[in-house]
Coordinates of C-alpha atoms in Angstrom, one line a residue:
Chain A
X271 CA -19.3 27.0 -14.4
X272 CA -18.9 24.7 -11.2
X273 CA -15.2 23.3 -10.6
X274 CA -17.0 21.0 -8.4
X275 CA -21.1 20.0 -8.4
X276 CA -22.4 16.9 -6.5
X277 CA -26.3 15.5 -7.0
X278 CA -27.2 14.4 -3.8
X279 CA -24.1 12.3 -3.4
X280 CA -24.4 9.1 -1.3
X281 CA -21.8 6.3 0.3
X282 CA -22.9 3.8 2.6
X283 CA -19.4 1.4 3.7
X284 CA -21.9 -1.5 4.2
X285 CA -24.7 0.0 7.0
X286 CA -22.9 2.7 8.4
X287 CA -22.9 6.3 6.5
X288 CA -20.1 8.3 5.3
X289 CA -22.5 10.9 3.2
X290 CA -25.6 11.2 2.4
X291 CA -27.8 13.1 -0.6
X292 CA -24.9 15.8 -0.3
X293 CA -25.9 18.6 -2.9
X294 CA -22.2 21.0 -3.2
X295 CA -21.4 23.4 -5.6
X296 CA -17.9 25.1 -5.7
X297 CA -17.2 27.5 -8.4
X298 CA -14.4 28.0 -10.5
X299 CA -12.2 29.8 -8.9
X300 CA -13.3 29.7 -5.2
X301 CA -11.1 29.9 -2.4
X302 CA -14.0 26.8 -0.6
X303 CA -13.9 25.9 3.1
X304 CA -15.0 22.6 3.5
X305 CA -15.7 22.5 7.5
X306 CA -16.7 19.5 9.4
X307 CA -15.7 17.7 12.7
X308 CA -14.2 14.6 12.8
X309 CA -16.3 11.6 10.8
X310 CA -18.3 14.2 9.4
X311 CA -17.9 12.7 5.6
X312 CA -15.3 15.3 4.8
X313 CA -12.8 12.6 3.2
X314 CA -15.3 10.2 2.1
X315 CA -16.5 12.9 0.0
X316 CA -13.1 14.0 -1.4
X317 CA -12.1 10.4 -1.5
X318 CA -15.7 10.0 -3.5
X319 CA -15.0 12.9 -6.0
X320 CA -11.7 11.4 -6.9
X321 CA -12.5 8.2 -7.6
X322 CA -10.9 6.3 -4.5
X323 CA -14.4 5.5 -3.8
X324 CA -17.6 4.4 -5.8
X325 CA -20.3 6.3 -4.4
X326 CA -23.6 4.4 -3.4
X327 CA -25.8 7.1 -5.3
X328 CA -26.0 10.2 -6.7
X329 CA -23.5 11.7 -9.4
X330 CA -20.8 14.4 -9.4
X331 CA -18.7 16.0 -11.9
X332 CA -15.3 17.7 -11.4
X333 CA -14.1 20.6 -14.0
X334 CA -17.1 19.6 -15.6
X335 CA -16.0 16.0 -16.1
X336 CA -18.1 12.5 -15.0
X337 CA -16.3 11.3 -11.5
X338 CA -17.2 7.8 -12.5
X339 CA -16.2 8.1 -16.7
X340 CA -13.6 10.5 -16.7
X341 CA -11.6 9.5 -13.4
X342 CA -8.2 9.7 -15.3
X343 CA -8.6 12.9 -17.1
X344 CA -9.9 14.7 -13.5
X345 CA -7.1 13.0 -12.1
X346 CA -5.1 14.8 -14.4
X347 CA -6.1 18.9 -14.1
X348 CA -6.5 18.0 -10.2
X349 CA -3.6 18.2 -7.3
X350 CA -5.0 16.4 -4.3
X351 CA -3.2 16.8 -0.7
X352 CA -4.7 13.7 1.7
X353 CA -4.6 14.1 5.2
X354 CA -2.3 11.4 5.9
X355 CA 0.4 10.7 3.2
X356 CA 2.4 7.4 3.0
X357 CA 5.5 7.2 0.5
X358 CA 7.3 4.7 -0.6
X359 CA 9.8 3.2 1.8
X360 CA 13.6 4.0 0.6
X361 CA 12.9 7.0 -1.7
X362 CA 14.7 10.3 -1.4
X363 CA 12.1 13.7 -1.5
X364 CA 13.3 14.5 -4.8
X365 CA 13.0 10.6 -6.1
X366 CA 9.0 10.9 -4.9
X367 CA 8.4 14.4 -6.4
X368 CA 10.1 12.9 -9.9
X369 CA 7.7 9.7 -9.5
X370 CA 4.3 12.1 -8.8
X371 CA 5.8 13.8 -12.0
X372 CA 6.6 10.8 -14.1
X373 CA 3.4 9.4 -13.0
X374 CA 1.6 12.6 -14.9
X375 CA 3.9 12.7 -17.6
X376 CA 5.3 16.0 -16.6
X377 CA 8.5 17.7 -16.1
X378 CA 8.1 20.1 -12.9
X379 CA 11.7 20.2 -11.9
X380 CA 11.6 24.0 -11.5
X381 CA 8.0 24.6 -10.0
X382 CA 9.0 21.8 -7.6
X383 CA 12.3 23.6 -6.8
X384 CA 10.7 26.8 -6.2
X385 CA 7.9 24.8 -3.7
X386 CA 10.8 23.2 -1.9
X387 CA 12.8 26.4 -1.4
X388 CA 9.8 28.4 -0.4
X389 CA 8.6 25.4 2.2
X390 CA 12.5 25.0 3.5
X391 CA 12.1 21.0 1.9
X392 CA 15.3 19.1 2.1
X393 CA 15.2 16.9 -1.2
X394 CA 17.7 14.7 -0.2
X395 CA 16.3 13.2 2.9
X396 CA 14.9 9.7 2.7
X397 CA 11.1 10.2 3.0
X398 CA 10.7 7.7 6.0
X399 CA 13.3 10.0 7.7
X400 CA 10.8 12.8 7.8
X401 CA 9.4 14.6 10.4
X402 CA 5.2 14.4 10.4
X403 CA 5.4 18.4 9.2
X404 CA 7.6 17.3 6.7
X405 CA 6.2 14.3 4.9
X406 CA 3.5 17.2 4.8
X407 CA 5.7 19.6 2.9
X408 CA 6.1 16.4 0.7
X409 CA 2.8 15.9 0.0
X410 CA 1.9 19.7 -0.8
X411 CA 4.7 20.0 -3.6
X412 CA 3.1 16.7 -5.0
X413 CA -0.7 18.2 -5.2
X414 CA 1.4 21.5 -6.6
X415 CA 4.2 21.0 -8.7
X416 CA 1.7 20.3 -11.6
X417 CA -0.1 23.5 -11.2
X418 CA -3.4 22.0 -11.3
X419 CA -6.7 23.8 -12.1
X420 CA -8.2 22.6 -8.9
X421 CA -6.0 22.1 -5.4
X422 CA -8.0 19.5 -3.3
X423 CA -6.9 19.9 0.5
X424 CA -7.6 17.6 2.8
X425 CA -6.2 18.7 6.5
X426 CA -3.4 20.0 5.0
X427 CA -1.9 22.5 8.2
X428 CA -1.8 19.6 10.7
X429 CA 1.3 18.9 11.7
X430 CA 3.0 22.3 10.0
X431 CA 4.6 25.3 12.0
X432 CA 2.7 28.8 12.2
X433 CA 5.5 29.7 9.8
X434 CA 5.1 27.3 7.8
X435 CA 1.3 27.4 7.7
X436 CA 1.7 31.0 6.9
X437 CA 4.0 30.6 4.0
X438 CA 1.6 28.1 2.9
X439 CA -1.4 29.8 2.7
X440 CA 0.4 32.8 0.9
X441 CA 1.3 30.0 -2.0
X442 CA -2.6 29.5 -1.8
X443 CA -3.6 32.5 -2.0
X444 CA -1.1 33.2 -5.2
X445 CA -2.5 29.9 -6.8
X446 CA -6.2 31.1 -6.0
X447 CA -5.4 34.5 -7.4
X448 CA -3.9 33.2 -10.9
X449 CA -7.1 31.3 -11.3
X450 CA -7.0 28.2 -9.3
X451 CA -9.9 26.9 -7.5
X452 CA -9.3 25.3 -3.7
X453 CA -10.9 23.3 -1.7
X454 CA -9.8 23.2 1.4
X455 CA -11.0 20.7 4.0
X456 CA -10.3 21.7 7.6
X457 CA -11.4 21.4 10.9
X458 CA -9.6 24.3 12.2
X459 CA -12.5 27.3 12.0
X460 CA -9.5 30.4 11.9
X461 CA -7.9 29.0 8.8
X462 CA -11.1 28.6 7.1
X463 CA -12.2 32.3 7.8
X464 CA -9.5 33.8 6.9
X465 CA -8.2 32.3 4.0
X466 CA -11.9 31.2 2.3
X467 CA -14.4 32.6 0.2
X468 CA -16.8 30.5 0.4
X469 CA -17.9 27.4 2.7
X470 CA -19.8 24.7 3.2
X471 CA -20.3 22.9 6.7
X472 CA -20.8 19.2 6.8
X473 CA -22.6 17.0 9.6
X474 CA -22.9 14.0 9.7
X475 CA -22.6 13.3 6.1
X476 CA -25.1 15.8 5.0
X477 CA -24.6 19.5 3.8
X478 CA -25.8 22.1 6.5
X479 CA -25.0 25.2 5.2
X480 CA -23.3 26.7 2.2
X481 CA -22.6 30.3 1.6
X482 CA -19.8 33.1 1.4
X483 CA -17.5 33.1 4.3
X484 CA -19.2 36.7 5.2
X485 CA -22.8 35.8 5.2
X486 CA -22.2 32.6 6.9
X487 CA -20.4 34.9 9.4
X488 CA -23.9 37.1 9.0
X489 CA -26.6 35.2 10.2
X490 CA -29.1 37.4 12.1
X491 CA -27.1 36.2 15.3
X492 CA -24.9 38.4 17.2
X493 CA -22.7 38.4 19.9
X494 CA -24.0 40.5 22.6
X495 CA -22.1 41.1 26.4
X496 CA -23.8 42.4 28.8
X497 CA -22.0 43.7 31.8
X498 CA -24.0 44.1 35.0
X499 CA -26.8 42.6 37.0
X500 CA -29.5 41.9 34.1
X501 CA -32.4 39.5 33.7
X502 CA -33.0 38.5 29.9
X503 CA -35.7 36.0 30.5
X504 CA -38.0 38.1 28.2
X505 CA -36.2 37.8 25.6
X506 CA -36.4 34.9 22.9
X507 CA -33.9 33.5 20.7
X508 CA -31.8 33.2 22.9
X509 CA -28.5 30.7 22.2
X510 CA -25.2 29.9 24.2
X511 CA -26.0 31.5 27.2
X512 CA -23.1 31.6 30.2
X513 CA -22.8 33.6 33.0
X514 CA -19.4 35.7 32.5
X515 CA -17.4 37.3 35.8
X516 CA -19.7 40.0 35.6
X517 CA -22.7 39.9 33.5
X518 CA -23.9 37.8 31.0
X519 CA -22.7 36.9 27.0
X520 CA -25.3 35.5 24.3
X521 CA -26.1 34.7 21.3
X522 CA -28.9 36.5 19.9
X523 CA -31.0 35.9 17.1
X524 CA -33.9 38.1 16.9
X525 CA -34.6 42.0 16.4
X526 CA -32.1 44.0 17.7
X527 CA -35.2 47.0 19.2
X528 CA -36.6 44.5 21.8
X529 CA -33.1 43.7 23.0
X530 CA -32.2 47.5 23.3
X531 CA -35.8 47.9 24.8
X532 CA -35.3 45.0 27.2
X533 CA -31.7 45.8 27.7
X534 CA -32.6 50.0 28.4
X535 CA -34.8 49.2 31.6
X536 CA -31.5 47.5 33.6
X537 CA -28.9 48.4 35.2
X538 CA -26.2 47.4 32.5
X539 CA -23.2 48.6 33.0
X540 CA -21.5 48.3 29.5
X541 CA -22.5 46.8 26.5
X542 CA -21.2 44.6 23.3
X543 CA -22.7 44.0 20.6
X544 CA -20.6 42.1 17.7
X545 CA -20.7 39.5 14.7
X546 CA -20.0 36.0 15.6
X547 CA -17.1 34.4 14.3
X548 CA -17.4 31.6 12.4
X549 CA -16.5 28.9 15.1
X550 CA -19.8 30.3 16.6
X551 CA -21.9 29.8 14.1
X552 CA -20.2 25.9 13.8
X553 CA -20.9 25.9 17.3
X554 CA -24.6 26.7 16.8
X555 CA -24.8 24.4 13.6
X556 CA -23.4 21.9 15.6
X557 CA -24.8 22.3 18.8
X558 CA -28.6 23.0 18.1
X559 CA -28.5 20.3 15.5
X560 CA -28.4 22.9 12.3
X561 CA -31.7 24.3 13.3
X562 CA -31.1 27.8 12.0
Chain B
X1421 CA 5.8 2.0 -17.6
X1422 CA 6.6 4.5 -15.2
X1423 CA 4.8 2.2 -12.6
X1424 CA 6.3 -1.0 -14.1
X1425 CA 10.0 0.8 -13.6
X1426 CA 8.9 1.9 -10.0
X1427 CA 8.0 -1.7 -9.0
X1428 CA 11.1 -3.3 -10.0
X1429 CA 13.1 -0.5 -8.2
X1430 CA 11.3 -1.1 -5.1
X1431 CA 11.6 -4.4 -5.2
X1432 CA 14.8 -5.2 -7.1
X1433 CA 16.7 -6.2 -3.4
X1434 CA 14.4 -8.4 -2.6
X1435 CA 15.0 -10.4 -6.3
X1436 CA 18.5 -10.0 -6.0
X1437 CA 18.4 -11.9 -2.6
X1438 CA 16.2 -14.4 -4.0
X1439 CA 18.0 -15.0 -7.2
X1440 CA 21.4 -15.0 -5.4
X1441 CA 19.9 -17.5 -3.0
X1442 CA 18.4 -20.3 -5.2
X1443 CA 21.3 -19.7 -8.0
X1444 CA 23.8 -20.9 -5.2
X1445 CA 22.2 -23.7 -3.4
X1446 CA 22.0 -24.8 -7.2
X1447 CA 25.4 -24.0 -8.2
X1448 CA 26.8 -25.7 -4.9
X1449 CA 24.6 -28.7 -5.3
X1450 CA 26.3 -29.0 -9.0
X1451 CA 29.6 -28.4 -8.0
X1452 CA 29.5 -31.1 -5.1
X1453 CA 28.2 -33.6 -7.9
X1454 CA 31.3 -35.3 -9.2
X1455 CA 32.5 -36.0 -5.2
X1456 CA 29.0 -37.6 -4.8
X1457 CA 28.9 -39.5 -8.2
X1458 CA 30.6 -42.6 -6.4
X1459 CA 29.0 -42.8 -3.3
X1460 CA 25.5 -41.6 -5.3
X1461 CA 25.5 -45.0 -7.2
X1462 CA 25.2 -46.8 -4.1
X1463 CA 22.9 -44.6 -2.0
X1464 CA 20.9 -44.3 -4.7
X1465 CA 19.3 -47.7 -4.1
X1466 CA 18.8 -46.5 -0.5
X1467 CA 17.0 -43.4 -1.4
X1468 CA 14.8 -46.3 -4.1
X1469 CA 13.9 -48.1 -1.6
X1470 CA 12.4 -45.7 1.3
X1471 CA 8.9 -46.9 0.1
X1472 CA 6.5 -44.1 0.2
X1473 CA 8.7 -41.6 1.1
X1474 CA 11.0 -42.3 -2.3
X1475 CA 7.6 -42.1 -4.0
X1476 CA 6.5 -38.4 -2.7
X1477 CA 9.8 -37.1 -3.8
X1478 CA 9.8 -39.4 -7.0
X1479 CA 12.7 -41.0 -6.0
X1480 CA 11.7 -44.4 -7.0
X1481 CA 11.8 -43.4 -10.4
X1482 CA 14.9 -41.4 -10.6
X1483 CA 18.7 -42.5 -10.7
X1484 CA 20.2 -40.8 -8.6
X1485 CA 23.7 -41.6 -9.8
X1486 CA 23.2 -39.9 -12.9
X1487 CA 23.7 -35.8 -13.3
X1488 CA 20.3 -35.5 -14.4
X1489 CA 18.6 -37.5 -12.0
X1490 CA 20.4 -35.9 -9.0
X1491 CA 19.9 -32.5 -11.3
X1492 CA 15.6 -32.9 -11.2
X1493 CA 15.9 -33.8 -7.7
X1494 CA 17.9 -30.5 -6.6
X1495 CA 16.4 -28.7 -8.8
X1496 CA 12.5 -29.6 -8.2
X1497 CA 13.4 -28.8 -4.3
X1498 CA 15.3 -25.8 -4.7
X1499 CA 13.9 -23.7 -7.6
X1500 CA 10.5 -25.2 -7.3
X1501 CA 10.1 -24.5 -3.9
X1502 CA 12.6 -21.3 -3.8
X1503 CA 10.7 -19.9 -7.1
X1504 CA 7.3 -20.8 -6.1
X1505 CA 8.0 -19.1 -3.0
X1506 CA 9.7 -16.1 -4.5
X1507 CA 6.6 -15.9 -6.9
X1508 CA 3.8 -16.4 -4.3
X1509 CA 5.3 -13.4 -2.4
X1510 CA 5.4 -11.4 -5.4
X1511 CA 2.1 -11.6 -6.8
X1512 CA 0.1 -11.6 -3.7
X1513 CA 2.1 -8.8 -2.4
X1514 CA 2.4 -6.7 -5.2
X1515 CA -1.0 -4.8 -5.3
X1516 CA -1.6 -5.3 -1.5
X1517 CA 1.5 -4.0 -0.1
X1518 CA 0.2 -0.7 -1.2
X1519 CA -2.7 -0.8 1.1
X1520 CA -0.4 -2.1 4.0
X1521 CA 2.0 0.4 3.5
X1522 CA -1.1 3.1 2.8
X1523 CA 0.8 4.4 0.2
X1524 CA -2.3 3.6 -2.5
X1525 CA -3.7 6.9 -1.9
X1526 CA -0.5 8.9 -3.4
X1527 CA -0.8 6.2 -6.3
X1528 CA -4.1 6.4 -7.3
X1529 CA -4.7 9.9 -6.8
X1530 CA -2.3 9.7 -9.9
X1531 CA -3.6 10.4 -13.5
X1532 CA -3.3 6.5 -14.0
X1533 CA -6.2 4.1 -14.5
X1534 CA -6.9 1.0 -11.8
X1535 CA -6.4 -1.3 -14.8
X1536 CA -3.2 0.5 -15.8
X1537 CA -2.1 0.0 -12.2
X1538 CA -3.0 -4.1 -12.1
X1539 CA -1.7 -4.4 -15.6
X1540 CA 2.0 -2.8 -14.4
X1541 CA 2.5 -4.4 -11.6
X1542 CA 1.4 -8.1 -13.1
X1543 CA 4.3 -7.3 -15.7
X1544 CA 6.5 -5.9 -13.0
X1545 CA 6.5 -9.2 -11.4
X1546 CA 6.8 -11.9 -14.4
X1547 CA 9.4 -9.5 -15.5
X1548 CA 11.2 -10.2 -11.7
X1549 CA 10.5 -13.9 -12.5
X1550 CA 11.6 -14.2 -15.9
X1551 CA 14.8 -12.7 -14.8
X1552 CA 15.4 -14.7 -11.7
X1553 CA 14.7 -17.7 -13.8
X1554 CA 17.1 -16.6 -16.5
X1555 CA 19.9 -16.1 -14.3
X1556 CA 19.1 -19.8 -12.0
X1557 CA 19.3 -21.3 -15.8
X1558 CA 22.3 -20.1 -16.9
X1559 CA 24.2 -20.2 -14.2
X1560 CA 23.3 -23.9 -13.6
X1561 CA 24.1 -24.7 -17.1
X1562 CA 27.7 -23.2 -16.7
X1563 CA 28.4 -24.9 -13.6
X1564 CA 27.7 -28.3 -15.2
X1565 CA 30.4 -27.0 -17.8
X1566 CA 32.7 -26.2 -15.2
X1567 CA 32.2 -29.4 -13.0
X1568 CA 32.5 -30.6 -17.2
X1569 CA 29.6 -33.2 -17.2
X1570 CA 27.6 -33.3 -20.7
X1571 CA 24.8 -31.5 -20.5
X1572 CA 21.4 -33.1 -21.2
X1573 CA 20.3 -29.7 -23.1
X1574 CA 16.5 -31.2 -23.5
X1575 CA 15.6 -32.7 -19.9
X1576 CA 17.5 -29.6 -18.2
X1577 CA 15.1 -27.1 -20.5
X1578 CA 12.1 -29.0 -20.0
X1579 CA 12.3 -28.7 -16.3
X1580 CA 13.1 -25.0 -16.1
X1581 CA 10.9 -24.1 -18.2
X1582 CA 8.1 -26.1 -16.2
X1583 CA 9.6 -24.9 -13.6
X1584 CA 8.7 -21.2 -15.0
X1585 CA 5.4 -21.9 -15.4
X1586 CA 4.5 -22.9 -12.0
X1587 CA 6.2 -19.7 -10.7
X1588 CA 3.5 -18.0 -13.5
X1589 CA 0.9 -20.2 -12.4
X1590 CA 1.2 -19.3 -8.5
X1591 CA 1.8 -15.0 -9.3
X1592 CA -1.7 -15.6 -11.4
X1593 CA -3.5 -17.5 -8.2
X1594 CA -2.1 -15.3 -5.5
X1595 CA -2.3 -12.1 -8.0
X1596 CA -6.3 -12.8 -7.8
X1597 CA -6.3 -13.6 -4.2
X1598 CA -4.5 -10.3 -3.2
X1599 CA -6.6 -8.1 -4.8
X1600 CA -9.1 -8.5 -2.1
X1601 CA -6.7 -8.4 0.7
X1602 CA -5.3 -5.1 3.0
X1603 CA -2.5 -6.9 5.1
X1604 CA -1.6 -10.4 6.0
X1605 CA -1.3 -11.1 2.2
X1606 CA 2.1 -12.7 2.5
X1607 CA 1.2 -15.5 4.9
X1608 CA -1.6 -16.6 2.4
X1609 CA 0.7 -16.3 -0.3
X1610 CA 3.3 -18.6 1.3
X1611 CA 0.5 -20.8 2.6
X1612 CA -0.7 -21.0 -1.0
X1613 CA 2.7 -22.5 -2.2
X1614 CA 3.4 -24.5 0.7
X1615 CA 0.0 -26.3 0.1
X1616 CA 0.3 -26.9 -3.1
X1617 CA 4.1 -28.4 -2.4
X1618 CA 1.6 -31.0 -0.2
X1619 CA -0.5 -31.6 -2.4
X1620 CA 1.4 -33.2 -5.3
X1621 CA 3.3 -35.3 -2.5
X1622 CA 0.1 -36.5 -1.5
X1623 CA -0.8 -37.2 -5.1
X1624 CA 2.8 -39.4 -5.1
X1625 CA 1.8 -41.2 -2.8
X1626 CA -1.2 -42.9 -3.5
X1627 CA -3.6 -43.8 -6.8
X1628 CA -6.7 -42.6 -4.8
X1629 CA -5.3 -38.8 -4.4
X1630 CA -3.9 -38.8 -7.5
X1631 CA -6.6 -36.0 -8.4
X1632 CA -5.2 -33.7 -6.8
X1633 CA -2.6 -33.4 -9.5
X1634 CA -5.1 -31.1 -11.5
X1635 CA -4.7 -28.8 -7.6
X1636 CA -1.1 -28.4 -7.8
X1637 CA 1.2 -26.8 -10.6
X1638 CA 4.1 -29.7 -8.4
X1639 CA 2.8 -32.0 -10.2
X1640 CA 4.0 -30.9 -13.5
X1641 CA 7.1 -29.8 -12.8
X1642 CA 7.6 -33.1 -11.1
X1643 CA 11.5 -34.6 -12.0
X1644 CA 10.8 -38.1 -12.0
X1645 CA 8.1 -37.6 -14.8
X1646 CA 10.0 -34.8 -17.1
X1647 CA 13.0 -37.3 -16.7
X1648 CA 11.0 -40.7 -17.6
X1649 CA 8.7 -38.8 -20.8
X1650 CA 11.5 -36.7 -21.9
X1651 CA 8.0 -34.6 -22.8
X1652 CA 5.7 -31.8 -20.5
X1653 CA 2.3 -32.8 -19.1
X1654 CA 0.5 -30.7 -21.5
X1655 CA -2.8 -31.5 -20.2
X1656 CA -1.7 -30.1 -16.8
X1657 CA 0.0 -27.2 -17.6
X1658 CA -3.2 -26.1 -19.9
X1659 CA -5.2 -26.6 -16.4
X1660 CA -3.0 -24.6 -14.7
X1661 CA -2.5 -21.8 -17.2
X1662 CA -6.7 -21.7 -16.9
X1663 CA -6.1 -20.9 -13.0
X1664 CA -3.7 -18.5 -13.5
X1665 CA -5.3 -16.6 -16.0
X1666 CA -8.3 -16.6 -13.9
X1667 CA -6.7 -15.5 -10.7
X1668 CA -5.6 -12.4 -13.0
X1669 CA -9.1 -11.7 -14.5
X1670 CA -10.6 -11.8 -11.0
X1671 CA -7.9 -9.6 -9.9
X1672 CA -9.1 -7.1 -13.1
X1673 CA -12.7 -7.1 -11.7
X1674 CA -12.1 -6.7 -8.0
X1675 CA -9.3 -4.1 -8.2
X1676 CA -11.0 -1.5 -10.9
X1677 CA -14.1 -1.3 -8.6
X1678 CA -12.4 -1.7 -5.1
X1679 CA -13.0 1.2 -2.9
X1680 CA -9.9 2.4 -1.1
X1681 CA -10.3 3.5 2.5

């Protein structure tokens, strides 16, 4: 059962592209990573699945529901964190939490209060009063106070402290573990890694890659640092080549004998071989075009 | 209603302003009446007799010594200009301020349909306009009490209850209009009311623009006619009724299928 399934999803704004024939799938009860620089599509697509936007083409459901006929009833079971909240001018934090309540039907007095006190959120201070870390705070009790089925997360650390990012991604990780799928959309690679299951990296507006965390993490390609005077123009699939202080780092994607047997007739003087880390592998998505 | 509530929270300063505003230019205009009533007599044969001019205003048809015809006159300058205004603000603000103000994402991100949203926020503002006009009325009628002049109950209703409908008539055309706009939504509104103030002095003025009467919801809320008939330009007000109704269909179709960016 998919919490979230697009058919090649498309939007157009006029001529220029915010997706195009995106094919996702995020299972119930993922912990998703949806990574992407800048323009990407990343909140077209969210904005898409929630009904901000009509798509050009292609379908989607949510939970299992039409994105198009069922708009309200997704909008219901889903709590949705955009990456740059407005409120409403004059309002106290505890007037706007009882409005996102009100607006579901829903009293969440006490999950609210236990969000505010775990986030340090004053709920007396006028929202326009707030600090850009705390309209934040604002807008995570919002997508959270209902205890929706599915948390949609768009940028949601920006503009929060370590701490605060921290205590955060605990709540998450509570949320995910009692059943609740997230989607997190992020441009920060760390985050993704170490909070994620599963993740999907989006360029411009198409789907790249989409896998677990670990075998994204996995691709044949490794980190290798070579310390000492070496030639490796034998070699092939070769990536990200620099010259370090003293020898040479790499990525390498083919068979890890002909490096060894390349590697064994020069003078190294220390070797390294390791997995890449996921900014790497963005790198090399992003960098070589998604060529894998 | 939740929505409905919200509006007329946010907003309730802004009629409270307005309402205070219009209610005592009316009231002071009233209470000033029975020092003018002398000198009125006289001038009012002045203010006949400024050709053209006394014609826009429909002063040529109006006495101005009498409460009622110095009543239509106030009145059709004060509330219908205050009101339009105050309704022309309202409608093509109320579903375009929350794009201005960005603040459409937290609402529609909400379990609540577009239609639901359009259909909140049109009562949220003709309940703001039936309560501004409620409080103009009756403090106007007990002013007259109070400056003790009979009232004439039928002519006073007719024109603030004309003078209701054009405020309906203008939320319905700017309503529609706003629906397409992100920002500078007030300026049109304004611009809206302030041409159509125009356009029915124009139509005073001379038999070759008189057309533009079907333009502007002025013309029926015009003293000098309520005054001389005693009766509402039907025929008018059905026009503009169709406009407004219009302007708040189109604003149906454009807003349930706008994309929000």
């Amino acid at each position: 059962m998919y919490a979230i399934q697009t058919i090649n999803l498309t939007k157009y704004y006029g001529k220029s592209r915010g997706i195009v024939d995106l094919n996702l799938e995020v299972k119930k009860g993922e912990f998703f990573g949806f990574i992407g620089p800048n323009g990407a599509g990343k909140s077209t697509c969210i904005r898409t699945m929630l009904g901000l936007i009509k798509c050009s083409s292609g379908s989607a459901t949510v939970l299992g529901l039409d994105i198009v006929q069922d708009k309200t009833e997704i909008l219901k079971r889903v709590g949705y964190m955009p990456s740059e909240t407005m409120f409403y001018a004059g309002m106290r934090v505890k007037d706007v939490l009882k409005l996102s309540a009100d607006l579901r039907g829903m009293d969440c007095t006490e999950e609210a209060k236990v969000l505010c006190d775990r986030l340090q959120l004053d709920v007396n201070k006028k929202v326009e009063e707030l600090s850009y870390g705390n309209k934040k705070k604002v807008s995570i009790v919002c997508a959270l106070q209902h205890k929706p089925e599915l948390l949609i997360l768009d940028e949601p650390t920006s503009g929060l402290d370590p701490l605060m990012q921290r205590e955060f991604f605990q709540i998450l990780r509570e949320r995910n573990a009692e059943g609740t799928t997230i989607f997190l959309s992020s441009h920060i690679l760390a985050e993704v890694q170490r909070n994620c299951t599963c993740a999907g990296i989006i360029r411009e507006g198409r789907l790249i890659a989409c896998d677990s965390v670990e075998s994204l993490s996995q691709t044949n390609a490794k980190r290798v640092h070579v310390q000492g005077n070496v030639n490796i123009k034998e070699l092939g699939q070769v990536r990200d080549l620099r010259q370090t202080e003293n020898g040479l780092t790499f990525l390498y994607g083919g068979e890890i004998k002909q490096l060894l047997e390349v590697l064994s007739k020069q003078p190294i003087q220390d070797l390294s071989i390791s997995q890449p880390d996921l900014e790497e592998i963005f790198m090399h998505y992003y960098v070589d075009g998604g060529e894998a | 209603m939740i929505l409905l509530k919200h509006e007329l929270r946010q907003n309730r300063i802004s009629l409270l302003i307005w309402t205070g505003a219009i209610t005592f230019m009316l009231a002071i205009c009233i209470f000033i009446y029975p020092e003018m009533k002398g000198e009125m007599e006289s001038i009012s044969d002045v203010f006949a007799d400024m050709g053209s001019f006394s014609a826009a205003f429909g002063m040529d048809q109006l006495n101005f010594g009498t409460l009622l015809g110095y009543y239509s006159i106030e009145c059709g300058n004060t509330l219908g200009l205050g009101g339009a205004f105050f309704a022309a603000l309202c409608g093509a603000g109320v579903l375009a301020k929350e794009e201005k103000d960005r603040t459409v994402e937290f609402l529609l991100s909400h379990p609540i349909s577009r239609a639901k949203v359009v259909t909140q926020k049109l009562l949220a503002v003709f309940a703001q306009i039936l309560i501004l006009n409620v409080v103009v009325y009756t403090v106007s009628i007990l002013s007259m009490v109070a400056v003790g002049e009979t009232i004439p109950w039928k002519e006073v209703n007719l024109l603030h209850i004309a003078n209701f409908l054009l405020q309906i008539e203008i939320t319905g055309i700017c309503f529609g209009i706003s629906a397409f706009l992100k920002r500078g939504s007030l300026g049109i509104g304004l611009g809206i009311a302030v041409m159509m103030y125009f356009l029915n002095l124009i139509s005073n003025l001379t038999e070759s623009a008189e057309f533009l009467k079907h333009f502007t919801p002025f013309a029926y809320t015009d003293g000098a006619s309520i005054v001389a008939n005693v009766e509402l330009d039907v025929k008018l007000i059905a026009i503009g009724m169709v406009y407004a109704v219009a302007g708040i269909g189109i604003a149906y179709w454009k807003y349930t299928k706008k994309d929000i960016v």
